[in-house]
Short mmCIF file of C-alpha atoms in Angstrom, two decimals:
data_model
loop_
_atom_site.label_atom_id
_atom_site.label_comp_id
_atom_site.label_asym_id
_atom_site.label_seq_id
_atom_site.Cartn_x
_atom_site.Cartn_y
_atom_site.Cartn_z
CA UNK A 1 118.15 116.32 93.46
CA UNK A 2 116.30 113.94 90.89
CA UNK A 3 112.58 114.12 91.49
CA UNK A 4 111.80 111.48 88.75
CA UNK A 5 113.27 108.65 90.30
CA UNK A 6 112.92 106.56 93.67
CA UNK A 7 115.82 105.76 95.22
CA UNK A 8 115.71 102.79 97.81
CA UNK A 9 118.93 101.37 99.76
CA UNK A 10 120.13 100.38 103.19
CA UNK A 11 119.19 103.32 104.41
CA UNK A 12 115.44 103.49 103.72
CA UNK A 13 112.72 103.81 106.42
CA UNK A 14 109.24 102.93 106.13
CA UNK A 15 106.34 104.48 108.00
CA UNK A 16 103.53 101.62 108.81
CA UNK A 17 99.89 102.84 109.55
CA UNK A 18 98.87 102.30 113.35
CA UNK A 19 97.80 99.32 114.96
CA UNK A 20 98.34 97.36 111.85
CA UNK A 21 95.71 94.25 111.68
CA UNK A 22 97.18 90.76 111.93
CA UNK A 23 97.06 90.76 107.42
CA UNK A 24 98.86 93.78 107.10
CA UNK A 25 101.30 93.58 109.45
CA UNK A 26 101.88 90.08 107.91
CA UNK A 27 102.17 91.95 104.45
CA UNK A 28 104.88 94.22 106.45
CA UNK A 29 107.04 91.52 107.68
CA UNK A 30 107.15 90.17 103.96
CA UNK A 31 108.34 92.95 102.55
CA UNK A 32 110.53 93.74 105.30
CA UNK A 33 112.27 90.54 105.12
CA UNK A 34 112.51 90.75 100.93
CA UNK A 35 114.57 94.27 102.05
CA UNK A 36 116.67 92.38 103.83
CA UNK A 37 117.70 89.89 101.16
CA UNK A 38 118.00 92.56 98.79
CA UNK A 39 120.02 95.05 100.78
CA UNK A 40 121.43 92.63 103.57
CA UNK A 41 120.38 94.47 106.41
CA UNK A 42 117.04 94.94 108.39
CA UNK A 43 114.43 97.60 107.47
CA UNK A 44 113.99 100.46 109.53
CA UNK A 45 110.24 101.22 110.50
CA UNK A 46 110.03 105.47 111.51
CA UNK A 47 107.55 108.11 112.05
CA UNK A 48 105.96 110.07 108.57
CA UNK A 49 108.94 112.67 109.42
CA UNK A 50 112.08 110.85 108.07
CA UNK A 51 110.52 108.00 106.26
CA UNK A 52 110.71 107.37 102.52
CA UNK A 53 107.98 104.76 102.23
CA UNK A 54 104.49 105.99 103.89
CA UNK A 55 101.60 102.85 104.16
CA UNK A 56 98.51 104.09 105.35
CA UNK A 57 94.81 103.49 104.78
CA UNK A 58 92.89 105.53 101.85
CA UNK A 59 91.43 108.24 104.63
CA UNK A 60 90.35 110.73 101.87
CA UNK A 61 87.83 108.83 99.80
CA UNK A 62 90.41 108.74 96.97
CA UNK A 63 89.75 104.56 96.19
CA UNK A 64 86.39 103.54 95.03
CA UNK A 65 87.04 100.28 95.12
CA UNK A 66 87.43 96.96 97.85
CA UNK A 67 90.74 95.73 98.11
CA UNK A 68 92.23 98.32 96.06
CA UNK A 69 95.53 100.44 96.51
CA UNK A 70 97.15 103.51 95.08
CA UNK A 71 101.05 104.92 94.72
CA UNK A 72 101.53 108.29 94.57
CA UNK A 73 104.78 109.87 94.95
CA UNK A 74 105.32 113.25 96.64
CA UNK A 75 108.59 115.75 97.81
CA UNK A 76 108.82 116.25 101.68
CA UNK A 77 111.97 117.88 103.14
CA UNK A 78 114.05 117.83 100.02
CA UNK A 79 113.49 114.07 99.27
CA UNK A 80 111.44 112.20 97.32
CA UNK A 81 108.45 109.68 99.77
CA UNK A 82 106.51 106.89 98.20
CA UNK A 83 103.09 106.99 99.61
CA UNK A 84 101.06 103.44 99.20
CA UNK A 85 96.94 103.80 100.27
CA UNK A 86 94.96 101.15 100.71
CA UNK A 87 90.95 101.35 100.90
CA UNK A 88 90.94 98.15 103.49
CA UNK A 89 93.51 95.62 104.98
CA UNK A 90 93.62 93.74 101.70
CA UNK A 91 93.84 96.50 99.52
CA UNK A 92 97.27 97.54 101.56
CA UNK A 93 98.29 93.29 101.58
CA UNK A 94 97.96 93.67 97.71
CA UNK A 95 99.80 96.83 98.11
CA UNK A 96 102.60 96.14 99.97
CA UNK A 97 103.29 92.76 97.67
CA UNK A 98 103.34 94.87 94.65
CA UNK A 99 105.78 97.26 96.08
CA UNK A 100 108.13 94.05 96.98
CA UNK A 101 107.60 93.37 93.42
CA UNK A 102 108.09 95.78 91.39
CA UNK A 103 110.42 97.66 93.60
CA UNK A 104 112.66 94.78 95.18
CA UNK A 105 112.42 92.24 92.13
CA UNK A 106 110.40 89.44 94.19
CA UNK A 107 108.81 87.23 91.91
CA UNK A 108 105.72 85.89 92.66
CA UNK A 109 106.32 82.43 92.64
CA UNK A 110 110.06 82.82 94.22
CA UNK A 111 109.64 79.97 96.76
CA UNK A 112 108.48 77.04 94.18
CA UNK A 113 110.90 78.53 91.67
CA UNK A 114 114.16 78.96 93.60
CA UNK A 115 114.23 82.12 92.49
CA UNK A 116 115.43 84.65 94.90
CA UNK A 117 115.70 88.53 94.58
CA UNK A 118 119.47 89.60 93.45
CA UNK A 119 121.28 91.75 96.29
CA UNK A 120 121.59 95.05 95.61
CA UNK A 121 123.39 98.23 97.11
CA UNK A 122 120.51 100.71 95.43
CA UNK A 123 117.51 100.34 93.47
CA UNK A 124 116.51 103.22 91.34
CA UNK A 125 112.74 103.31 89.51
CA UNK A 126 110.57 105.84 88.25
CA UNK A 127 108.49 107.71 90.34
CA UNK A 128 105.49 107.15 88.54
CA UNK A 129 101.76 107.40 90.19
CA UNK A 130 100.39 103.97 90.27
CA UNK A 131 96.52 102.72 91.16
CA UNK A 132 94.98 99.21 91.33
CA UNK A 133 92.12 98.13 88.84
CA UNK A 134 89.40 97.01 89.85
CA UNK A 135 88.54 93.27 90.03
CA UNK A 136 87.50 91.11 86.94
CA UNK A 137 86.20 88.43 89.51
CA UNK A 138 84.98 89.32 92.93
CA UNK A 139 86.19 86.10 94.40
CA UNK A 140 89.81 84.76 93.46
CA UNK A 141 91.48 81.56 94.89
CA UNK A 142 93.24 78.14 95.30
CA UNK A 143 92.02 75.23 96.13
CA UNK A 144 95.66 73.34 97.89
CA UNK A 145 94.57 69.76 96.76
CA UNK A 146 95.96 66.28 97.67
CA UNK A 147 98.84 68.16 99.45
CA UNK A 148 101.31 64.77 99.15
CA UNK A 149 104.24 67.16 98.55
CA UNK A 150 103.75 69.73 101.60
CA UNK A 151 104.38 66.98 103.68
CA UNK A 152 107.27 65.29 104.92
CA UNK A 153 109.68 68.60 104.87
CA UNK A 154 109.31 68.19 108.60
CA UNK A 155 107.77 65.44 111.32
CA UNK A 156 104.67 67.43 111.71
CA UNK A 157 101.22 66.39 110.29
CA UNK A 158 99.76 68.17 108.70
CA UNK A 159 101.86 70.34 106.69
CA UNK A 160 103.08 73.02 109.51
CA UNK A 161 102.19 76.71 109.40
CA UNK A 162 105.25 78.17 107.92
CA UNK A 163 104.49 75.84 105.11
CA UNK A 164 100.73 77.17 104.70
CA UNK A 165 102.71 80.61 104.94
CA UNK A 166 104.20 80.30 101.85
CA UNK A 167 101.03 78.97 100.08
CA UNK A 168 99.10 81.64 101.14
CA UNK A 169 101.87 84.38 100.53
CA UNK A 170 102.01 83.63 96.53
CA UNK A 171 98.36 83.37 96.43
CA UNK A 172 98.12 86.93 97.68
CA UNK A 173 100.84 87.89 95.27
CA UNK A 174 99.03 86.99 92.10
CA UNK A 175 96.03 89.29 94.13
CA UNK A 176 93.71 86.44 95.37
CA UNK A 177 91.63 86.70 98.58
CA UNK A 178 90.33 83.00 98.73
CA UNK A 179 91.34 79.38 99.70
CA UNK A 180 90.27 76.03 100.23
CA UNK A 181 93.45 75.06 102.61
CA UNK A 182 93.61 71.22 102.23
CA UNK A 183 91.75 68.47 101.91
CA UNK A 184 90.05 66.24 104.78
CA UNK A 185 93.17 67.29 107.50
CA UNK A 186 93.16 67.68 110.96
CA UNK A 187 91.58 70.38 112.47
CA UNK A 188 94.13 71.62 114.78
CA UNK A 189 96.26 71.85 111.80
CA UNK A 190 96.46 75.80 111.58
CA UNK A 191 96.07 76.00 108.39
CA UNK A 192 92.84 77.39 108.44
CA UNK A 193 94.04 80.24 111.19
CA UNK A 194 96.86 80.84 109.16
CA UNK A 195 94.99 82.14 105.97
CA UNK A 196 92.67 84.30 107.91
CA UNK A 197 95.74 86.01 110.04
CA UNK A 198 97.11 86.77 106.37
CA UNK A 199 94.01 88.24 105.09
CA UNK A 200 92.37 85.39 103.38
CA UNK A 201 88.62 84.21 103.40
CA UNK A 202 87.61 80.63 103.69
CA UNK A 203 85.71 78.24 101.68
CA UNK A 204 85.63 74.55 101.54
CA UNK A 205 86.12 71.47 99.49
CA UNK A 206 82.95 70.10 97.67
CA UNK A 207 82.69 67.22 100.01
CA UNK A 208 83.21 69.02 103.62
CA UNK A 209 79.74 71.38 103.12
CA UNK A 210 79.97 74.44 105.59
CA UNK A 211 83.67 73.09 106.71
CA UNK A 212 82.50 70.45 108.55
CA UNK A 213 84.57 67.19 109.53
CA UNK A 214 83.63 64.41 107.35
CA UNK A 215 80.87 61.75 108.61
CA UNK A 216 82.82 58.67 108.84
CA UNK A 217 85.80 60.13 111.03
CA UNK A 218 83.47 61.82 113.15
CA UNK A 219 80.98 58.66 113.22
CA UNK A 220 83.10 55.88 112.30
CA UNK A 221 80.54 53.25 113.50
CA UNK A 222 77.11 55.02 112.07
CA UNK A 223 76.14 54.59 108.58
CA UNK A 224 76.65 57.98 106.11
CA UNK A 225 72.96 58.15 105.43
CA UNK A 226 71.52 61.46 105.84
CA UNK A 227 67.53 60.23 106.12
CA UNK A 228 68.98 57.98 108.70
CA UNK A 229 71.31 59.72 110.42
CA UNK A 230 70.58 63.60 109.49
CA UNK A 231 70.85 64.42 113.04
CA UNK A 232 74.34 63.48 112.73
CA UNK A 233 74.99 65.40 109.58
CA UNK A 234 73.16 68.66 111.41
CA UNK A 235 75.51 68.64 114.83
CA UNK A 236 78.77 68.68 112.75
CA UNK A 237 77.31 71.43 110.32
CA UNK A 238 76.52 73.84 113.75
CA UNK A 239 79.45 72.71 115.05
CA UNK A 240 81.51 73.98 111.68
CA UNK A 241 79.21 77.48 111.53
CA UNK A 242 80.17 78.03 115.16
CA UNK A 243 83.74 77.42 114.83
CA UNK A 244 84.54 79.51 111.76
CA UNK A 245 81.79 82.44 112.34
CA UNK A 246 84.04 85.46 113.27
CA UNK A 247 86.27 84.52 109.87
CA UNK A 248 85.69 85.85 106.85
CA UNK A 249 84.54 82.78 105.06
CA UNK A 250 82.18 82.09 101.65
CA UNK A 251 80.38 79.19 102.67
CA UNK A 252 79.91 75.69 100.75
CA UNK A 253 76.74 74.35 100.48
CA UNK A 254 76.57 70.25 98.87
CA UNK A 255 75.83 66.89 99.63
CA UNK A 256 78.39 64.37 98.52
CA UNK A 257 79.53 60.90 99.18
CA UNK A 258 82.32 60.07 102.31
CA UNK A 259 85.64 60.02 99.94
CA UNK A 260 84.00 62.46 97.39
CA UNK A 261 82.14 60.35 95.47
CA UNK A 262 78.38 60.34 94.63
CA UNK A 263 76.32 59.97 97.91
CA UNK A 264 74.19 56.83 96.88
CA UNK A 265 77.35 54.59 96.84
CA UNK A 266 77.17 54.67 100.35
CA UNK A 267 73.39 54.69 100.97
CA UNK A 268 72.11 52.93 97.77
CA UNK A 269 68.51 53.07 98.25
CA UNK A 270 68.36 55.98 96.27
CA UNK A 271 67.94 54.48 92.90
CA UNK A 272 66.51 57.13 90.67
CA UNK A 273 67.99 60.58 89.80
CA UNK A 274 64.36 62.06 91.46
CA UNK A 275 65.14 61.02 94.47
CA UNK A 276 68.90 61.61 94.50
CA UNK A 277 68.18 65.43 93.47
CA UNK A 278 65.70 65.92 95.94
CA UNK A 279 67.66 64.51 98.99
CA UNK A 280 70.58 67.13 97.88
CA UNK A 281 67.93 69.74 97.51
CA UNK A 282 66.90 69.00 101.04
CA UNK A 283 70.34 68.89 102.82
CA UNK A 284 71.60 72.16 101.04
CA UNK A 285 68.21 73.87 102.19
CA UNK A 286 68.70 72.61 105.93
CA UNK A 287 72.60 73.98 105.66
CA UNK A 288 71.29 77.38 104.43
CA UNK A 289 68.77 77.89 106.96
CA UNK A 290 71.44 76.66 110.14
CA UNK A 291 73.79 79.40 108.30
CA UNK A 292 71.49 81.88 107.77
CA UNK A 293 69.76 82.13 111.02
CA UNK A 294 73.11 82.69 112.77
CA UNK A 295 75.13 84.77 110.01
CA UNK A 296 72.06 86.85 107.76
CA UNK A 297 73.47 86.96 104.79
CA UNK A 298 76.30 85.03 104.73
CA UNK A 299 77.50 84.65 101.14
CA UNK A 300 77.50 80.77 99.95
CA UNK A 301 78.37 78.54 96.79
CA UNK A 302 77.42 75.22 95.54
CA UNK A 303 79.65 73.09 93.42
CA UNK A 304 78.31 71.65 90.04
CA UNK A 305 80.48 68.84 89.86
CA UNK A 306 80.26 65.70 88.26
CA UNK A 307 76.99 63.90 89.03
CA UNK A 308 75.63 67.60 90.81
CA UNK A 309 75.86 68.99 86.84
CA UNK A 310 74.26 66.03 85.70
CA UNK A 311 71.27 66.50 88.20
CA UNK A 312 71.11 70.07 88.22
CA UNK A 313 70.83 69.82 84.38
CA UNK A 314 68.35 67.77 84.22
CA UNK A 315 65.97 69.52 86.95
CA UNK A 316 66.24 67.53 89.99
CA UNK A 317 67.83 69.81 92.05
CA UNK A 318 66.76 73.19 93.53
CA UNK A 319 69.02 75.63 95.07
CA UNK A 320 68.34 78.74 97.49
CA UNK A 321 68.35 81.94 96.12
CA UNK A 322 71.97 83.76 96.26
CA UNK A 323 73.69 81.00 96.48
CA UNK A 324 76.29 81.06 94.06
CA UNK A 325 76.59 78.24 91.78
CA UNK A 326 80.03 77.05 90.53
CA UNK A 327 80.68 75.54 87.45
CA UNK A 328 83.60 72.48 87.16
CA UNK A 329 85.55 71.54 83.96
CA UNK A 330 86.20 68.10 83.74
CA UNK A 331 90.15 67.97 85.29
CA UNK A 332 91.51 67.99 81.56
CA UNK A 333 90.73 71.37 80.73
CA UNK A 334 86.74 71.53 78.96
CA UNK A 335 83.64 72.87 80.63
CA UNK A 336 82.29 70.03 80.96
CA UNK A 337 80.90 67.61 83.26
CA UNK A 338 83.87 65.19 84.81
CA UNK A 339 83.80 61.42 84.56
CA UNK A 340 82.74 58.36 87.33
CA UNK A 341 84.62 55.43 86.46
CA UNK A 342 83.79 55.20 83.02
CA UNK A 343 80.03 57.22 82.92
CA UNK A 344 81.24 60.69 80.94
CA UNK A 345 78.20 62.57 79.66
CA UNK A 346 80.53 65.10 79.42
CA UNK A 347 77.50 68.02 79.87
CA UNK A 348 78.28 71.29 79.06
CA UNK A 349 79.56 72.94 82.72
CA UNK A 350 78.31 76.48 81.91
CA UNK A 351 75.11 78.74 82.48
CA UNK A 352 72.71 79.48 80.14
CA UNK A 353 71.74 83.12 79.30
CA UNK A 354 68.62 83.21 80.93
CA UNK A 355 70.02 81.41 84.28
CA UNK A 356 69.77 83.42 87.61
CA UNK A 357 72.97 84.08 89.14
CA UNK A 358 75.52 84.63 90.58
CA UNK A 359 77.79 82.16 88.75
CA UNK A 360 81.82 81.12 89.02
CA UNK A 361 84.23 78.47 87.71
CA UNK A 362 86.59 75.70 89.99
CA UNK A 363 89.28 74.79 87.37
CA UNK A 364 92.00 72.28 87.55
CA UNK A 365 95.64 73.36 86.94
CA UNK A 366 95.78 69.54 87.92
CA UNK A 367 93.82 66.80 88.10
CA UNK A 368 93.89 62.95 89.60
CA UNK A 369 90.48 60.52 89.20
CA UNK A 370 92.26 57.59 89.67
CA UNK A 371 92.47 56.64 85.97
CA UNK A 372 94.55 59.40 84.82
CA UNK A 373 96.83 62.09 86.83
CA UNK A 374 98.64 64.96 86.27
CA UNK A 375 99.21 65.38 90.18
CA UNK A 376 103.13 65.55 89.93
CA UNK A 377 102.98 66.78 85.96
CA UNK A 378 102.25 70.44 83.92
CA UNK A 379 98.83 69.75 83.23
CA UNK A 380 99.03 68.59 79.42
CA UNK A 381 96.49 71.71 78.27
CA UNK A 382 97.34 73.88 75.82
CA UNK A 383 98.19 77.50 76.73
CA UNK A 384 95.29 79.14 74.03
CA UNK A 385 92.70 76.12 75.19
CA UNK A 386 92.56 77.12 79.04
CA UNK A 387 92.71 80.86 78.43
CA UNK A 388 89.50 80.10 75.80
CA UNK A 389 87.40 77.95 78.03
CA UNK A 390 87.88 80.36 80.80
CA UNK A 391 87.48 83.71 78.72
CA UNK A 392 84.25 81.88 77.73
CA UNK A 393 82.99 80.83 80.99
CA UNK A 394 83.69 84.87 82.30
CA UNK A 395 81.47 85.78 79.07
CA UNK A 396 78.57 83.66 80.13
CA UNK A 397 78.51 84.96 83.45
CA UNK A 398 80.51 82.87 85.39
CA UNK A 399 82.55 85.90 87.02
CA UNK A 400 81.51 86.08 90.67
CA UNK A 401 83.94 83.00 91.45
CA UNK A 402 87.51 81.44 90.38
CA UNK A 403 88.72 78.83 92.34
CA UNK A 404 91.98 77.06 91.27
CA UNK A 405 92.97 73.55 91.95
CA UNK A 406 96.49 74.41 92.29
CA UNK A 407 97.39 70.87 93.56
CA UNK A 408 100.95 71.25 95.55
CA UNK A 409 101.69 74.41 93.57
CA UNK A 410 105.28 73.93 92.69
CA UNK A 411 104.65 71.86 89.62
CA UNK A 412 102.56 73.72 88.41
CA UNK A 413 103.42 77.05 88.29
CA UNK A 414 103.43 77.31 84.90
CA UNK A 415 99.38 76.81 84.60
CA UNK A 416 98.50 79.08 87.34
CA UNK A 417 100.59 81.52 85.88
CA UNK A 418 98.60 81.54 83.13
CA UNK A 419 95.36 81.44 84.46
CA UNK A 420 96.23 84.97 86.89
CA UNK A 421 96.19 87.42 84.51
CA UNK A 422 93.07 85.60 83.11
CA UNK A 423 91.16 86.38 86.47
CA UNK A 424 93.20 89.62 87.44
CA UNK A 425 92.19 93.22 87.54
CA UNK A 426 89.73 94.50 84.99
CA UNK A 427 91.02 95.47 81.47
CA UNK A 428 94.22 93.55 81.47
CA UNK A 429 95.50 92.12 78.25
CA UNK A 430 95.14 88.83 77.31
CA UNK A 431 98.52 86.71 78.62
CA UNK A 432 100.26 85.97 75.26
CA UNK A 433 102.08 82.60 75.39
CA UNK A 434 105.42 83.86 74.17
CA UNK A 435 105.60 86.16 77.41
CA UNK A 436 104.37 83.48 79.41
CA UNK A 437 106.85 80.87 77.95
CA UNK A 438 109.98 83.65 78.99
CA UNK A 439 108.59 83.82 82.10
CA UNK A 440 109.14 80.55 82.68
CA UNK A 441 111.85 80.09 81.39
CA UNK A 442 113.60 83.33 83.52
CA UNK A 443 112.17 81.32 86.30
CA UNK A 444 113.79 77.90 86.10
CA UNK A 445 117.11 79.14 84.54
CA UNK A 446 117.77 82.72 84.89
CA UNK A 447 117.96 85.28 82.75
CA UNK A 448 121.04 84.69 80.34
CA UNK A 449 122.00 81.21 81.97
CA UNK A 450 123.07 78.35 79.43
CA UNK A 451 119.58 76.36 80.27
CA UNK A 452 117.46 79.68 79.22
CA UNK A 453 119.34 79.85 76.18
CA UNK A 454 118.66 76.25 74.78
CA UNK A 455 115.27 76.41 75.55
CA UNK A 456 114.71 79.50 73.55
CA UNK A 457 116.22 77.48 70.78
CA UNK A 458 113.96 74.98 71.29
CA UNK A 459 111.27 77.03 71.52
CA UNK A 460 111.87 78.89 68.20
CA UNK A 461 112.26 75.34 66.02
CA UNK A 462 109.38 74.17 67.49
CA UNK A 463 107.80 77.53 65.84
CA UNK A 464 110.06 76.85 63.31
CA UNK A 465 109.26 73.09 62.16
#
C-alpha cells in the first residue's frame, strides 16, 4: 500500500472528539457537508478503530500555542489515518476548515464567489505533517457594515441566521476569531448568538459602547445628553454587560454621537475641545468601572476615530490602563484621521514609539461618509498601498487588533483577500499582487474558462503598456 499519500472517497469515516462544543461541532457539519458536495454522499462519523480522519483535542502538550492545530499522519491496521489536534475549540474550527480546504478544494470565499468544490470520486494528497503558526495579531476580525445587501434574500429582518452563517463561516476560514455583526439591528436578531455558537468573540461598533442599544431608540423622547441624562446612558450599559457576560466578547469602550457622529451635535453646549475630551474621558471611565466590577479583567478597546484622534492627539482625552486603543485610516486607505463634512486634518492615525499599549488598526475594505462611497464598489486602493499602510501600522505596534470593515463582503472579496495574509499566522510571505490577481481571477471565471483567459491578457498589456 502507498504510505505517502492520503486517499479520501465515499468511503471515508471520520472520528469526532467527544461531546464536541457548539463551535466545533459547527466546524464538523461544514466539513461534513463540503464531503458531501465533493463525493455526493453523506460522511460517515465512526469510532478511532475504522476511521481515516481522527479530530481530537491536543491532550499531550504537543501545541504551544491558542487556537492552534496540528496534522500528523500515522499507519493503523494497514491504512493510512489523518490525525488533526487542536489546543482549544478554535484551534480544531481553524483545523477542520483547513482540512476542507486543502483536502476537499473549498475555497474560502466559495459562497460570495459562486465557486463550488468540483465532485470527485477520490482525492489523493500527500501525507505530509502539517502545524499552525502562530498568530501575527492576537485579535482578527470583520466588522459586517451597512449590511443593505444581506437583506431582502428573504422576508425576515434582520438578515436571518443562515445568512450570518455564511458570514461568519468565511471569516473563520481566512482564521479570524472576531466580529462586529451589524450595525444598530434588532436585538433578537441572532446574529450575535450565531457568532458565539460558531466560535467567535464579540465586539461592537464605535457608536454602541459595551453593545448597548443606542439612546434615541431606547429613549426616543429624552434628549442624548450624557450630563443630563447619564443615568440613562448607565442602565443600557448594565443592561448590555449583563446580557453578553457568559460570551466571549472584547469590549468597546467610546462616547459618540446618536447616528455616529461627534457627540456635541446633539448636545452642543460643549463648545471647546477641553470639555468635549473630558466628558469622553468621563463616560469611558464610568463604562470601565460597570465592566470591570462584574467581569475583572475583561479585555476592552477604544476606537480613535475621526474627531476621538483629533482629541486624543491633542491631550484631551485620558484612557484606562489596558484598554486597547485602535487606530482608524480614513475609509480611502491612509492612516489617517477621517473627514466631518468637509473638516480633514487628516492626523496621522498611528502610535508613537514611546506610547503605552496595547495598540490595533479598524481598516476599511469599504467605505461610505456620505460624500463619497465605495459601498457596492472594489475599494479604489492600490494592492502595494494597503499592504504598506498596514505592514507599517503592525511595525509601530499596532498588532494586538485588526478589525476589517468588510461591508456586505461579496464585493469585496478581492480587498479582504488581500488584507488576510497581511494579518495571518506569523512569518508568512508578503501576498504578491500577481498571485492575488489569479486568485481572483480563478474565482470569478474558473480556471481555463474564456473570461480567465482575457483577463490575463488584459492583465499582461496593462504590464505591458
Amino acid at each position: 500500500m502507498d504510505i505517502s499519500h492520503f486517499i479520501l472517497n465515499s468511503e471515508t469515516t471520520l472520528c469526532p472528539p467527544g461531546n464536541p462544543s457548539l463551535p466545533v461541532q459547527n466546524a464538523l457539519d461544514i466539513f461534513a457537508r463540503d464531503f458531501g458536495k465533493v463525493f455526493r454522499t453523506s460522511l460517515t462519523f465512526g469510532g478511532p478503530e475504522r476511521a481515516q480522519i481522527q479530530v481530537g483535542y491536543d491532550t499531550g502538550d504537543e501545541l504551544d500555542d491558542p487556537e492552534s492545530f496540528a496534522v500528523r499522519f500515522d499507519r493503523h491496521a494497514g491504512r493510512t489515518v489523518l490525525k488533526l489536534i487542536g489546543k482549544d475549540d478554535l484551534g480544531l474550527v481553524y483545523g477542520i476548515l483547513h482540512l476542507s480546504g486543502t483536502l476537499l478544494g473549498v475555497d474560502p470565499f466559495w459562497f460570495w464567489a459562486d465557486r463550488e468544490p468540483v465532485p470527485r470520486t477520490e482525492i489523493r494528497v500527500p501525507a505530509s505533517d502539517y502545524a499552525s503558526r502562530p498568530h501575527r495579531v492576537r485579535f482578527r476580525g470583520w466588522f459586517i457594515n451597512d449590511e443593505v445587501c444581506l437583506i431582502g434574500w428573504t422576508d425576515h429582518y434582520p438578515p436571518p441566521r443562515n445568512v450570518w452563517a455564511q458570514v461568519f463561516e468565511t471569516l473563520l476560514r481566512l482564521g479570524g476569531n472576531l466580529v462586529i455583526p451589524g450595525t444598530d439591528l434588532p436585538r433578537n436578531g441572532g446574529q450575535a448568538e450565531v457568532a458565539s455558537q460558531m466560535g467567535l468573540y464579540l465586539t461592537h461598533h464605535h457608536a454602541e459602547p459595551l453593545g448597548a442599544e443606542m439612546f434615541f431608540r431606547a429613549f426616543p423622547e429624552s434628549a442624548a445628553s450624557f450630563e443630563r441624562n447619564g443615568g440613562l446612558f448607565e442602565q443600557l450599559w448594565q443592561e448590555a454587560i449583563e446580557r453578553q457576560k457568559d460570551r466571549n466578547v472584547v469590549w468597546t469602550l467610546g462616547f459618540r454621537g446618536q447616528g455616529d457622529c461627534p457627540f456635541w451635535e446633539q448636545d452642543p453646549e460643549y463648545d471647546t475641545p477641553e470639555r468635549r475630551g473630558a466628558l469622553i474621558s468621563r463616560a469611558i471611565r464610568r463604562q470601565y468601572d460597570m465592566l470591570q466590577a462584574v467581569i475583572p479583567g475583561a479585555p476592552c478597546l477604544t476606537y480613535l476615530y475621526g474627531e476621538i484622534t483629533e482629541l486624543y492627539r491633542q491631550g484631551h482625552i485620558t484612557f484606562p490602563p489596558g484598554v486597547a486603543k485602535i487606530w482608524s485610516d480614513n475609509g480611502y486607505g491612509r492612516m489617517v484621521s477621517r473627514r466631518q463634512g468637509n473638516h480633514s486634518m487628516r492626523i496621522p492615525s498611528l502610535p508613537q514609539p514611546d506610547e503605552d499599549g496595547p495598540h490595533g488598526i479598524y481598516y476599511h475594505a469599504t467605505f461610505h461618509d456620505l460624500q463619497a462611497s465605495s459601498h457596492l464598489t472594489m475599494l479604489p486602493v492600490s494592492t502595494v498601498l494597503l499592504v504598506d499602510e498596514l505592514e507599517t501600522a503592525f511595525e509601530a505596534g499596532a498588532d494586538d487588533v485588526l478589525l476589517i470593515n468588510c461591508g456586505n463582503v461579496r464585493p469585496h472579496v478581492f480587498t479582504l483577500d488581500v488584507c488576510q495574509p497581511v494579518a495571518g499566522r506569523k512569518n508568512r510571505c508578503r501576498p504578491r499582487p500577481a498571485h492575488v490577481f489569479q486568485t481572483l481571477f480563478r474565482r470569478v471565471a474558473g480556471t481555463g474558462s474564456r473570461l480567465s483567459r482575457r483577463l490575463h491578457r488584459c492583465r499582461h498589456q496593462l504590464r505591458a503598456s
